[in-house]
Amino acid sequence: MSTTSIIIVPGWRDSGPGHWQSLWAERLPHARRVVQDDWITPTRLAWVGQLEKTVLAAPHPVVIVAHSLGCIATTHIGPEAAARVCGALLVAPADPERRAILNDFAPVPYAALPYRSIVVASSNDPYCPIRLAGAYARAWGSEFVRMQNAGHINIDSGHGEWPLGWALLQSLDGEAGARLAQPTLRPYASPAAA
């Protein structure tokens, strides 16, 4: 039976408590979370370097679970690290050209990724137009999942446990996905509603 290492790659300003990435990291005891030295003023060299180091240290072939700027960092990894990746779930990719603080990650690579990938994007993501996310997916050779009015697919848009994403992770994780326990879904109360 094959085994994979799940690597969680948060985006700009990290994924806090209640974010689906944080909830999944708690549920998957062998998952590794990429931790950046600077979550506020990211540089491509530092972020990609930390991601590559985490991928290369993983004991098994890697499935990446990235959000926002983490998706863009993932597409920048070099060939040695990319060779260890067997799949990537790329959720709500960022548009570094629209936000000056993320500019160091531009231009975004427009080459096919050498592993299976799924891009998930929302029709009303304030950080990346759906047409651009679709262009990324086509360029990267990714399957494309378009969500309607799902915002940035984070805690602010009501995505805590996010069962659809969990199912997509299982599809990427293949045989190893069968061993991922189905989550116990907790109700999510938006901070705005409180």
PDB file of N, CA, C and O in Angstrom, residues 42-121:
ATOM      1  N   PRO A  42       5.946  38.736   2.454  1.00  0.00           N
ATOM      2  CA  PRO A  42       6.541  37.529   1.873  1.00  0.00           C
ATOM      3  C   PRO A  42       7.509  37.827   0.729  1.00  0.00           C
ATOM      4  O   PRO A  42       7.303  38.761  -0.047  1.00  0.00           O
ATOM      5  N   THR A  43       8.574  37.018   0.657  1.00  0.00           N
ATOM      6  CA  THR A  43       9.473  37.068  -0.498  1.00  0.00           C
ATOM      7  C   THR A  43       9.477  35.685  -1.131  1.00  0.00           C
ATOM      8  O   THR A  43       9.393  34.666  -0.433  1.00  0.00           O
ATOM      9  N   ARG A  44       9.558  35.684  -2.429  1.00  0.00           N
ATOM     10  CA  ARG A  44       9.516  34.411  -3.154  1.00  0.00           C
ATOM     11  C   ARG A  44      10.675  33.504  -2.755  1.00  0.00           C
ATOM     12  O   ARG A  44      10.486  32.309  -2.523  1.00  0.00           O
ATOM     13  N   LEU A  45      11.865  34.053  -2.649  1.00  0.00           N
ATOM     14  CA  LEU A  45      13.035  33.239  -2.310  1.00  0.00           C
ATOM     15  C   LEU A  45      12.835  32.519  -0.976  1.00  0.00           C
ATOM     16  O   LEU A  45      13.043  31.307  -0.870  1.00  0.00           O
ATOM     17  N   ALA A  46      12.397  33.250   0.042  1.00  0.00           N
ATOM     18  CA  ALA A  46      12.217  32.651   1.371  1.00  0.00           C
ATOM     19  C   ALA A  46      11.060  31.652   1.382  1.00  0.00           C
ATOM     20  O   ALA A  46      11.200  30.538   1.897  1.00  0.00           O
ATOM     21  N   TRP A  47       9.915  32.040   0.807  1.00  0.00           N
ATOM     22  CA  TRP A  47       8.746  31.173   0.856  1.00  0.00           C
ATOM     23  C   TRP A  47       8.950  29.895   0.048  1.00  0.00           C
ATOM     24  O   TRP A  47       8.643  28.807   0.513  1.00  0.00           O
ATOM     25  N   VAL A  48       9.470  30.028  -1.149  1.00  0.00           N
ATOM     26  CA  VAL A  48       9.686  28.848  -1.983  1.00  0.00           C
ATOM     27  C   VAL A  48      10.777  27.970  -1.373  1.00  0.00           C
ATOM     28  O   VAL A  48      10.670  26.743  -1.357  1.00  0.00           O
ATOM     29  N   GLY A  49      11.812  28.600  -0.829  1.00  0.00           N
ATOM     30  CA  GLY A  49      12.894  27.849  -0.184  1.00  0.00           C
ATOM     31  C   GLY A  49      12.387  27.009   0.979  1.00  0.00           C
ATOM     32  O   GLY A  49      12.753  25.839   1.134  1.00  0.00           O
ATOM     33  N   GLN A  50      11.524  27.594   1.816  1.00  0.00           N
ATOM     34  CA  GLN A  50      10.964  26.860   2.957  1.00  0.00           C
ATOM     35  C   GLN A  50      10.062  25.722   2.491  1.00  0.00           C
ATOM     36  O   GLN A  50      10.085  24.623   3.040  1.00  0.00           O
ATOM     37  N   LEU A  51       9.284  25.983   1.449  1.00  0.00           N
ATOM     38  CA  LEU A  51       8.416  24.933   0.889  1.00  0.00           C
ATOM     39  C   LEU A  51       9.262  23.794   0.316  1.00  0.00           C
ATOM     40  O   LEU A  51       8.993  22.614   0.587  1.00  0.00           O
ATOM     41  N   GLU A  52      10.282  24.120  -0.454  1.00  0.00           N
ATOM     42  CA  GLU A  52      11.151  23.077  -1.025  1.00  0.00           C
ATOM     43  C   GLU A  52      11.816  22.256   0.068  1.00  0.00           C
ATOM     44  O   GLU A  52      11.877  21.021  -0.021  1.00  0.00           O
ATOM     45  N   LYS A  53      12.290  22.917   1.111  1.00  0.00           N
ATOM     46  CA  LYS A  53      12.931  22.218   2.230  1.00  0.00           C
ATOM     47  C   LYS A  53      11.952  21.232   2.868  1.00  0.00           C
ATOM     48  O   LYS A  53      12.308  20.084   3.170  1.00  0.00           O
ATOM     49  N   THR A  54      10.701  21.647   3.051  1.00  0.00           N
ATOM     50  CA  THR A  54       9.682  20.787   3.659  1.00  0.00           C
ATOM     51  C   THR A  54       9.365  19.599   2.746  1.00  0.00           C
ATOM     52  O   THR A  54       9.257  18.459   3.211  1.00  0.00           O
ATOM     53  N   VAL A  55       9.240  19.857   1.451  1.00  0.00           N
ATOM     54  CA  VAL A  55       8.955  18.784   0.488  1.00  0.00           C
ATOM     55  C   VAL A  55      10.101  17.777   0.455  1.00  0.00           C
ATOM     56  O   VAL A  55       9.880  16.554   0.504  1.00  0.00           O
ATOM     57  N   LEU A  56      11.318  18.267   0.387  1.00  0.00           N
ATOM     58  CA  LEU A  56      12.483  17.369   0.289  1.00  0.00           C
ATOM     59  C   LEU A  56      12.699  16.567   1.566  1.00  0.00           C
ATOM     60  O   LEU A  56      13.272  15.479   1.520  1.00  0.00           O
ATOM     61  N   ALA A  57      12.240  17.076   2.714  1.00  0.00           N
ATOM     62  CA  ALA A  57      12.395  16.358   3.983  1.00  0.00           C
ATOM     63  C   ALA A  57      11.280  15.349   4.231  1.00  0.00           C
ATOM     64  O   ALA A  57      11.381  14.532   5.150  1.00  0.00           O
ATOM     65  N   ALA A  58      10.238  15.376   3.429  1.00  0.00           N
ATOM     66  CA  ALA A  58       9.103  14.473   3.634  1.00  0.00           C
ATOM     67  C   ALA A  58       9.532  13.023   3.404  1.00  0.00           C
ATOM     68  O   ALA A  58      10.284  12.734   2.472  1.00  0.00           O
ATOM     69  N   PRO A  59       9.034  12.101   4.240  1.00  0.00           N
ATOM     70  CA  PRO A  59       9.452  10.706   4.116  1.00  0.00           C
ATOM     71  C   PRO A  59       8.816   9.952   2.951  1.00  0.00           C
ATOM     72  O   PRO A  59       9.286   8.876   2.585  1.00  0.00           O
ATOM     73  N   HIS A  60       7.742  10.490   2.379  1.00  0.00           N
ATOM     74  CA  HIS A  60       7.015   9.810   1.309  1.00  0.00           C
ATOM     75  C   HIS A  60       6.742  10.781   0.173  1.00  0.00           C
ATOM     76  O   HIS A  60       6.916  11.982   0.331  1.00  0.00           O
ATOM     77  N   PRO A  61       6.256  10.283  -0.977  1.00  0.00           N
ATOM     78  CA  PRO A  61       5.805  11.199  -2.025  1.00  0.00           C
ATOM     79  C   PRO A  61       4.771  12.166  -1.440  1.00  0.00           C
ATOM     80  O   PRO A  61       4.017  11.809  -0.540  1.00  0.00           O
ATOM     81  N   VAL A  62       4.758  13.373  -1.979  1.00  0.00           N
ATOM     82  CA  VAL A  62       4.033  14.479  -1.360  1.00  0.00           C
ATOM     83  C   VAL A  62       2.739  14.834  -2.093  1.00  0.00           C
ATOM     84  O   VAL A  62       2.707  14.879  -3.325  1.00  0.00           O
ATOM     85  N   VAL A  63       1.691  15.103  -1.306  1.00  0.00           N
ATOM     86  CA  VAL A  63       0.485  15.756  -1.796  1.00  0.00           C
ATOM     87  C   VAL A  63       0.450  17.121  -1.110  1.00  0.00           C
ATOM     88  O   VAL A  63       0.467  17.207   0.120  1.00  0.00           O
ATOM     89  N   ILE A  64       0.442  18.174  -1.921  1.00  0.00           N
ATOM     90  CA  ILE A  64       0.426  19.544  -1.404  1.00  0.00           C
ATOM     91  C   ILE A  64      -1.015  20.027  -1.305  1.00  0.00           C
ATOM     92  O   ILE A  64      -1.823  19.797  -2.200  1.00  0.00           O
ATOM     93  N   VAL A  65      -1.309  20.712  -0.204  1.00  0.00           N
ATOM     94  CA  VAL A  65      -2.618  21.343   0.011  1.00  0.00           C
ATOM     95  C   VAL A  65      -2.331  22.826   0.231  1.00  0.00           C
ATOM     96  O   VAL A  65      -1.947  23.236   1.321  1.00  0.00           O
ATOM     97  N   ALA A  66      -2.495  23.629  -0.827  1.00  0.00           N
ATOM     98  CA  ALA A  66      -2.092  25.042  -0.772  1.00  0.00           C
ATOM     99  C   ALA A  66      -3.297  25.968  -0.868  1.00  0.00           C
ATOM    100  O   ALA A  66      -4.295  25.651  -1.511  1.00  0.00           O
ATOM    101  N   HIS A  67      -3.165  27.126  -0.243  1.00  0.00           N
ATOM    102  CA  HIS A  67      -4.207  28.154  -0.301  1.00  0.00           C
ATOM    103  C   HIS A  67      -3.570  29.488  -0.686  1.00  0.00           C
ATOM    104  O   HIS A  67      -2.487  29.821  -0.218  1.00  0.00           O
ATOM    105  N   SER A  68      -4.242  30.213  -1.574  1.00  0.00           N
ATOM    106  CA  SER A  68      -3.907  31.595  -1.917  1.00  0.00           C
ATOM    107  C   SER A  68      -2.455  31.730  -2.401  1.00  0.00           C
ATOM    108  O   SER A  68      -2.076  31.098  -3.390  1.00  0.00           O
ATOM    109  N   LEU A  69      -1.646  32.527  -1.708  1.00  0.00           N
ATOM    110  CA  LEU A  69      -0.260  32.708  -2.134  1.00  0.00           C
ATOM    111  C   LEU A  69       0.528  31.401  -2.047  1.00  0.00           C
ATOM    112  O   LEU A  69       1.500  31.207  -2.776  1.00  0.00           O
ATOM    113  N   GLY A  70       0.082  30.480  -1.192  1.00  0.00           N
ATOM    114  CA  GLY A  70       0.718  29.168  -1.115  1.00  0.00           C
ATOM    115  C   GLY A  70       0.642  28.420  -2.438  1.00  0.00           C
ATOM    116  O   GLY A  70       1.540  27.658  -2.797  1.00  0.00           O
ATOM    117  N   CYS A  71      -0.441  28.657  -3.203  1.00  0.00           N
ATOM    118  CA  CYS A  71      -0.577  28.041  -4.537  1.00  0.00           C
ATOM    119  C   CYS A  71       0.513  28.562  -5.466  1.00  0.00           C
ATOM    120  O   CYS A  71       1.140  27.788  -6.201  1.00  0.00           O
ATOM    121  N   ILE A  72       0.719  29.869  -5.431  1.00  0.00           N
ATOM    122  CA  ILE A  72       1.718  30.480  -6.313  1.00  0.00           C
ATOM    123  C   ILE A  72       3.117  30.039  -5.903  1.00  0.00           C
ATOM    124  O   ILE A  72       3.941  29.712  -6.761  1.00  0.00           O
ATOM    125  N   ALA A  73       3.389  29.978  -4.604  1.00  0.00           N
ATOM    126  CA  ALA A  73       4.688  29.480  -4.137  1.00  0.00           C
ATOM    127  C   ALA A  73       4.917  28.058  -4.635  1.00  0.00           C
ATOM    128  O   ALA A  73       6.016  27.712  -5.082  1.00  0.00           O
ATOM    129  N   THR A  74       3.862  27.245  -4.604  1.00  0.00           N
ATOM    130  CA  THR A  74       3.967  25.856  -5.063  1.00  0.00           C
ATOM    131  C   THR A  74       4.378  25.787  -6.530  1.00  0.00           C
ATOM    132  O   THR A  74       5.211  24.959  -6.910  1.00  0.00           O
ATOM    133  N   THR A  75       3.833  26.664  -7.362  1.00  0.00           N
ATOM    134  CA  THR A  75       4.169  26.616  -8.789  1.00  0.00           C
ATOM    135  C   THR A  75       5.590  27.084  -9.075  1.00  0.00           C
ATOM    136  O   THR A  75       6.102  26.841 -10.160  1.00  0.00           O
ATOM    137  N   HIS A  76       6.211  27.726  -8.090  1.00  0.00           N
ATOM    138  CA  HIS A  76       7.583  28.216  -8.260  1.00  0.00           C
ATOM    139  C   HIS A  76       8.644  27.203  -7.810  1.00  0.00           C
ATOM    140  O   HIS A  76       9.835  27.458  -7.992  1.00  0.00           O
ATOM    141  N   ILE A  77       8.247  26.079  -7.199  1.00  0.00           N
ATOM    142  CA  ILE A  77       9.284  25.166  -6.692  1.00  0.00           C
ATOM    143  C   ILE A  77      10.118  24.595  -7.841  1.00  0.00           C
ATOM    144  O   ILE A  77       9.631  24.429  -8.952  1.00  0.00           O
ATOM    145  N   GLY A  78      11.360  24.304  -7.517  1.00  0.00           N
ATOM    146  CA  GLY A  78      12.293  23.796  -8.518  1.00  0.00           C
ATOM    147  C   GLY A  78      12.063  22.330  -8.845  1.00  0.00           C
ATOM    148  O   GLY A  78      11.279  21.637  -8.176  1.00  0.00           O
ATOM    149  N   PRO A  79      12.759  21.829  -9.873  1.00  0.00           N
ATOM    150  CA  PRO A  79      12.524  20.471 -10.357  1.00  0.00           C
ATOM    151  C   PRO A  79      12.807  19.369  -9.336  1.00  0.00           C
ATOM    152  O   PRO A  79      12.113  18.348  -9.328  1.00  0.00           O
ATOM    153  N   GLU A  80      13.793  19.555  -8.472  1.00  0.00           N
ATOM    154  CA  GLU A  80      14.109  18.502  -7.500  1.00  0.00           C
ATOM    155  C   GLU A  80      12.940  18.305  -6.528  1.00  0.00           C
ATOM    156  O   GLU A  80      12.518  17.175  -6.262  1.00  0.00           O
ATOM    157  N   ALA A  81      12.383  19.399  -6.018  1.00  0.00           N
ATOM    158  CA  ALA A  81      11.240  19.299  -5.109  1.00  0.00           C
ATOM    159  C   ALA A  81       9.993  18.850  -5.871  1.00  0.00           C
ATOM    160  O   ALA A  81       9.234  18.007  -5.392  1.00  0.00           O
ATOM    161  N   ALA A  82       9.774  19.389  -7.065  1.00  0.00           N
ATOM    162  CA  ALA A  82       8.592  19.030  -7.852  1.00  0.00           C
ATOM    163  C   ALA A  82       8.555  17.531  -8.152  1.00  0.00           C
ATOM    164  O   ALA A  82       7.475  16.936  -8.237  1.00  0.00           O
ATOM    165  N   ALA A  83       9.713  16.923  -8.290  1.00  0.00           N
ATOM    166  CA  ALA A  83       9.789  15.485  -8.574  1.00  0.00           C
ATOM    167  C   ALA A  83       9.258  14.642  -7.408  1.00  0.00           C
ATOM    168  O   ALA A  83       8.880  13.494  -7.599  1.00  0.00           O
ATOM    169  N   ARG A  84       9.211  15.197  -6.203  1.00  0.00           N
ATOM    170  CA  ARG A  84       8.695  14.479  -5.024  1.00  0.00           C
ATOM    171  C   ARG A  84       7.189  14.626  -4.868  1.00  0.00           C
ATOM    172  O   ARG A  84       6.575  13.986  -4.039  1.00  0.00           O
ATOM    173  N   VAL A  85       6.585  15.545  -5.660  1.00  0.00           N
ATOM    174  CA  VAL A  85       5.154  15.832  -5.531  1.00  0.00           C
ATOM    175  C   VAL A  85       4.363  14.902  -6.451  1.00  0.00           C
ATOM    176  O   VAL A  85       4.683  14.761  -7.627  1.00  0.00           O
ATOM    177  N   CYS A  86       3.329  14.271  -5.902  1.00  0.00           N
ATOM    178  CA  CYS A  86       2.473  13.402  -6.730  1.00  0.00           C
ATOM    179  C   CYS A  86       1.086  14.008  -6.926  1.00  0.00           C
ATOM    180  O   CYS A  86       0.293  13.494  -7.709  1.00  0.00           O
ATOM    181  N   GLY A  87       0.793  15.109  -6.231  1.00  0.00           N
ATOM    182  CA  GLY A  87      -0.488  15.769  -6.412  1.00  0.00           C
ATOM    183  C   GLY A  87      -0.536  17.076  -5.646  1.00  0.00           C
ATOM    184  O   GLY A  87       0.207  17.266  -4.682  1.00  0.00           O
ATOM    185  N   ALA A  88      -1.413  17.982  -6.103  1.00  0.00           N
ATOM    186  CA  ALA A  88      -1.564  19.267  -5.408  1.00  0.00           C
ATOM    187  C   ALA A  88      -3.010  19.749  -5.496  1.00  0.00           C
ATOM    188  O   ALA A  88      -3.611  19.738  -6.571  1.00  0.00           O
ATOM    189  N   LEU A  89      -3.536  20.159  -4.357  1.00  0.00           N
ATOM    190  CA  LEU A  89      -4.832  20.815  -4.280  1.00  0.00           C
ATOM    191  C   LEU A  89      -4.532  22.299  -4.099  1.00  0.00           C
ATOM    192  O   LEU A  89      -3.995  22.712  -3.067  1.00  0.00           O
ATOM    193  N   LEU A  90      -4.820  23.090  -5.126  1.00  0.00           N
ATOM    194  CA  LEU A  90      -4.459  24.508  -5.166  1.00  0.00           C
ATOM    195  C   LEU A  90      -5.742  25.325  -5.051  1.00  0.00           C
ATOM    196  O   LEU A  90      -6.504  25.443  -6.005  1.00  0.00           O
ATOM    197  N   VAL A  91      -5.982  25.886  -3.877  1.00  0.00           N
ATOM    198  CA  VAL A  91      -7.263  26.510  -3.555  1.00  0.00           C
ATOM    199  C   VAL A  91      -7.162  28.027  -3.511  1.00  0.00           C
ATOM    200  O   VAL A  91      -6.307  28.574  -2.807  1.00  0.00           O
ATOM    201  N   ALA A  92      -8.029  28.695  -4.265  1.00  0.00           N
ATOM    202  CA  ALA A  92      -8.122  30.160  -4.286  1.00  0.00           C
ATOM    203  C   ALA A  92      -6.763  30.805  -4.543  1.00  0.00           C
ATOM    204  O   ALA A  92      -6.253  31.555  -3.727  1.00  0.00           O
ATOM    205  N   PRO A  93      -6.142  30.485  -5.700  1.00  0.00           N
ATOM    206  CA  PRO A  93      -4.817  31.051  -5.960  1.00  0.00           C
ATOM    207  C   PRO A  93      -4.843  32.572  -5.934  1.00  0.00           C
ATOM    208  O   PRO A  93      -5.847  33.196  -6.279  1.00  0.00           O
ATOM    209  N   ALA A  94      -3.742  33.154  -5.501  1.00  0.00           N
ATOM    210  CA  ALA A  94      -3.624  34.611  -5.429  1.00  0.00           C
ATOM    211  C   ALA A  94      -3.230  35.173  -6.791  1.00  0.00           C
ATOM    212  O   ALA A  94      -2.753  34.454  -7.669  1.00  0.00           O
ATOM    213  N   ASP A  95      -3.419  36.445  -6.943  1.00  0.00           N
ATOM    214  CA  ASP A  95      -2.940  37.180  -8.113  1.00  0.00           C
ATOM    215  C   ASP A  95      -1.898  38.179  -7.615  1.00  0.00           C
ATOM    216  O   ASP A  95      -2.243  39.284  -7.206  1.00  0.00           O
ATOM    217  N   PRO A  96      -0.610  37.788  -7.606  1.00  0.00           N
ATOM    218  CA  PRO A  96       0.416  38.658  -7.030  1.00  0.00           C
ATOM    219  C   PRO A  96       0.604  39.978  -7.780  1.00  0.00           C
ATOM    220  O   PRO A  96       1.168  40.915  -7.231  1.00  0.00           O
ATOM    221  N   GLU A  97       0.103  40.056  -9.003  1.00  0.00           N
ATOM    222  CA  GLU A  97       0.252  41.296  -9.751  1.00  0.00           C
ATOM    223  C   GLU A  97      -0.788  42.334  -9.332  1.00  0.00           C
ATOM    224  O   GLU A  97      -0.641  43.512  -9.646  1.00  0.00           O
ATOM    225  N   ARG A  98      -1.817  41.932  -8.611  1.00  0.00           N
ATOM    226  CA  ARG A  98      -2.871  42.862  -8.172  1.00  0.00           C
ATOM    227  C   ARG A  98      -2.571  43.481  -6.814  1.00  0.00           C
ATOM    228  O   ARG A  98      -3.258  44.399  -6.393  1.00  0.00           O
ATOM    229  N   ARG A  99      -1.625  42.940  -6.081  1.00  0.00           N
ATOM    230  CA  ARG A  99      -1.345  43.399  -4.730  1.00  0.00           C
ATOM    231  C   ARG A  99       0.162  43.614  -4.596  1.00  0.00           C
ATOM    232  O   ARG A  99       0.936  42.669  -4.664  1.00  0.00           O
ATOM    233  N   ALA A 100       0.550  44.844  -4.377  1.00  0.00           N
ATOM    234  CA  ALA A 100       1.974  45.199  -4.379  1.00  0.00           C
ATOM    235  C   ALA A 100       2.801  44.366  -3.411  1.00  0.00           C
ATOM    236  O   ALA A 100       3.922  43.975  -3.731  1.00  0.00           O
ATOM    237  N   ILE A 101       2.256  44.058  -2.244  1.00  0.00           N
ATOM    238  CA  ILE A 101       3.036  43.327  -1.242  1.00  0.00           C
ATOM    239  C   ILE A 101       3.378  41.902  -1.693  1.00  0.00           C
ATOM    240  O   ILE A 101       4.320  41.289  -1.208  1.00  0.00           O
ATOM    241  N   LEU A 102       2.626  41.383  -2.669  1.00  0.00           N
ATOM    242  CA  LEU A 102       2.868  40.025  -3.173  1.00  0.00           C
ATOM    243  C   LEU A 102       3.633  40.021  -4.497  1.00  0.00           C
ATOM    244  O   LEU A 102       3.877  38.969  -5.079  1.00  0.00           O
ATOM    245  N   ASN A 103       4.012  41.192  -4.941  1.00  0.00           N
ATOM    246  CA  ASN A 103       4.624  41.397  -6.252  1.00  0.00           C
ATOM    247  C   ASN A 103       5.857  40.534  -6.514  1.00  0.00           C
ATOM    248  O   ASN A 103       6.137  40.185  -7.655  1.00  0.00           O
ATOM    249  N   ASP A 104       6.578  40.172  -5.471  1.00  0.00           N
ATOM    250  CA  ASP A 104       7.796  39.374  -5.652  1.00  0.00           C
ATOM    251  C   ASP A 104       7.502  37.993  -6.247  1.00  0.00           C
ATOM    252  O   ASP A 104       8.389  37.337  -6.771  1.00  0.00           O
ATOM    253  N   PHE A 105       6.242  37.562  -6.184  1.00  0.00           N
ATOM    254  CA  PHE A 105       5.866  36.240  -6.708  1.00  0.00           C
ATOM    255  C   PHE A 105       5.464  36.296  -8.184  1.00  0.00           C
ATOM    256  O   PHE A 105       5.168  35.276  -8.784  1.00  0.00           O
ATOM    257  N   ALA A 106       5.446  37.501  -8.738  1.00  0.00           N
ATOM    258  CA  ALA A 106       5.153  37.674 -10.166  1.00  0.00           C
ATOM    259  C   ALA A 106       6.465  37.666 -10.938  1.00  0.00           C
ATOM    260  O   ALA A 106       7.503  38.038 -10.395  1.00  0.00           O
ATOM    261  N   PRO A 107       6.439  37.208 -12.170  1.00  0.00           N
ATOM    262  CA  PRO A 107       5.291  36.630 -12.859  1.00  0.00           C
ATOM    263  C   PRO A 107       5.014  35.200 -12.386  1.00  0.00           C
ATOM    264  O   PRO A 107       5.923  34.467 -12.009  1.00  0.00           O
ATOM    265  N   VAL A 108       3.751  34.849 -12.432  1.00  0.00           N
ATOM    266  CA  VAL A 108       3.336  33.497 -12.069  1.00  0.00           C
ATOM    267  C   VAL A 108       3.744  32.553 -13.198  1.00  0.00           C
ATOM    268  O   VAL A 108       3.536  32.863 -14.362  1.00  0.00           O
ATOM    269  N   PRO A 109       4.354  31.405 -12.880  1.00  0.00           N
ATOM    270  CA  PRO A 109       4.723  30.453 -13.933  1.00  0.00           C
ATOM    271  C   PRO A 109       3.492  29.962 -14.706  1.00  0.00           C
ATOM    272  O   PRO A 109       2.458  29.667 -14.113  1.00  0.00           O
ATOM    273  N   TYR A 110       3.621  29.905 -16.003  1.00  0.00           N
ATOM    274  CA  TYR A 110       2.533  29.414 -16.868  1.00  0.00           C
ATOM    275  C   TYR A 110       2.992  28.162 -17.598  1.00  0.00           C
ATOM    276  O   TYR A 110       2.802  28.036 -18.792  1.00  0.00           O
ATOM    277  N   ALA A 111       3.576  27.225 -16.858  1.00  0.00           N
ATOM    278  CA  ALA A 111       4.016  25.955 -17.436  1.00  0.00           C
ATOM    279  C   ALA A 111       3.239  24.822 -16.778  1.00  0.00           C
ATOM    280  O   ALA A 111       2.823  24.929 -15.619  1.00  0.00           O
ATOM    281  N   ALA A 112       3.040  23.743 -17.517  1.00  0.00           N
ATOM    282  CA  ALA A 112       2.321  22.586 -16.979  1.00  0.00           C
ATOM    283  C   ALA A 112       3.065  22.024 -15.771  1.00  0.00           C
ATOM    284  O   ALA A 112       4.294  21.897 -15.791  1.00  0.00           O
ATOM    285  N   LEU A 113       2.318  21.721 -14.726  1.00  0.00           N
ATOM    286  CA  LEU A 113       2.911  21.106 -13.536  1.00  0.00           C
ATOM    287  C   LEU A 113       3.149  19.625 -13.818  1.00  0.00           C
ATOM    288  O   LEU A 113       2.339  18.984 -14.485  1.00  0.00           O
ATOM    289  N   PRO A 114       4.249  19.062 -13.295  1.00  0.00           N
ATOM    290  CA  PRO A 114       4.587  17.666 -13.594  1.00  0.00           C
ATOM    291  C   PRO A 114       3.894  16.651 -12.693  1.00  0.00           C
ATOM    292  O   PRO A 114       4.396  15.557 -12.478  1.00  0.00           O
ATOM    293  N   TYR A 115       2.756  17.011 -12.139  1.00  0.00           N
ATOM    294  CA  TYR A 115       2.001  16.125 -11.262  1.00  0.00           C
ATOM    295  C   TYR A 115       0.514  16.501 -11.380  1.00  0.00           C
ATOM    296  O   TYR A 115       0.178  17.568 -11.892  1.00  0.00           O
ATOM    297  N   ARG A 116      -0.348  15.607 -10.932  1.00  0.00           N
ATOM    298  CA  ARG A 116      -1.786  15.887 -10.988  1.00  0.00           C
ATOM    299  C   ARG A 116      -2.115  17.038 -10.038  1.00  0.00           C
ATOM    300  O   ARG A 116      -1.621  17.083  -8.908  1.00  0.00           O
ATOM    301  N   SER A 117      -2.959  17.931 -10.507  1.00  0.00           N
ATOM    302  CA  SER A 117      -3.340  19.065  -9.667  1.00  0.00           C
ATOM    303  C   SER A 117      -4.787  19.453  -9.922  1.00  0.00           C
ATOM    304  O   SER A 117      -5.328  19.227 -10.995  1.00  0.00           O
ATOM    305  N   ILE A 118      -5.376  20.027  -8.886  1.00  0.00           N
ATOM    306  CA  ILE A 118      -6.744  20.532  -8.949  1.00  0.00           C
ATOM    307  C   ILE A 118      -6.715  21.979  -8.469  1.00  0.00           C
ATOM    308  O   ILE A 118      -6.224  22.256  -7.368  1.00  0.00           O
ATOM    309  N   VAL A 119      -7.203  22.891  -9.295  1.00  0.00           N
ATOM    310  CA  VAL A 119      -7.359  24.286  -8.889  1.00  0.00           C
ATOM    311  C   VAL A 119      -8.825  24.490  -8.530  1.00  0.00           C
ATOM    312  O   VAL A 119      -9.719  24.158  -9.298  1.00  0.00           O
ATOM    313  N   VAL A 120      -9.058  25.047  -7.339  1.00  0.00           N
ATOM    314  CA  VAL A 120     -10.405  25.381  -6.899  1.00  0.00           C
ATOM    315  C   VAL A 120     -10.458  26.898  -6.763  1.00  0.00           C
ATOM    316  O   VAL A 120      -9.612  27.497  -6.104  1.00  0.00           O
ATOM    317  N   ALA A 121     -11.439  27.520  -7.415  1.00  0.00           N
ATOM    318  CA  ALA A 121     -11.558  28.975  -7.368  1.00  0.00           C
ATOM    319  C   ALA A 121     -13.018  29.373  -7.251  1.00  0.00           C
ATOM    320  O   ALA A 121     -13.916  28.594  -7.559  1.00  0.00           O
TER     321      ALA A 121
END
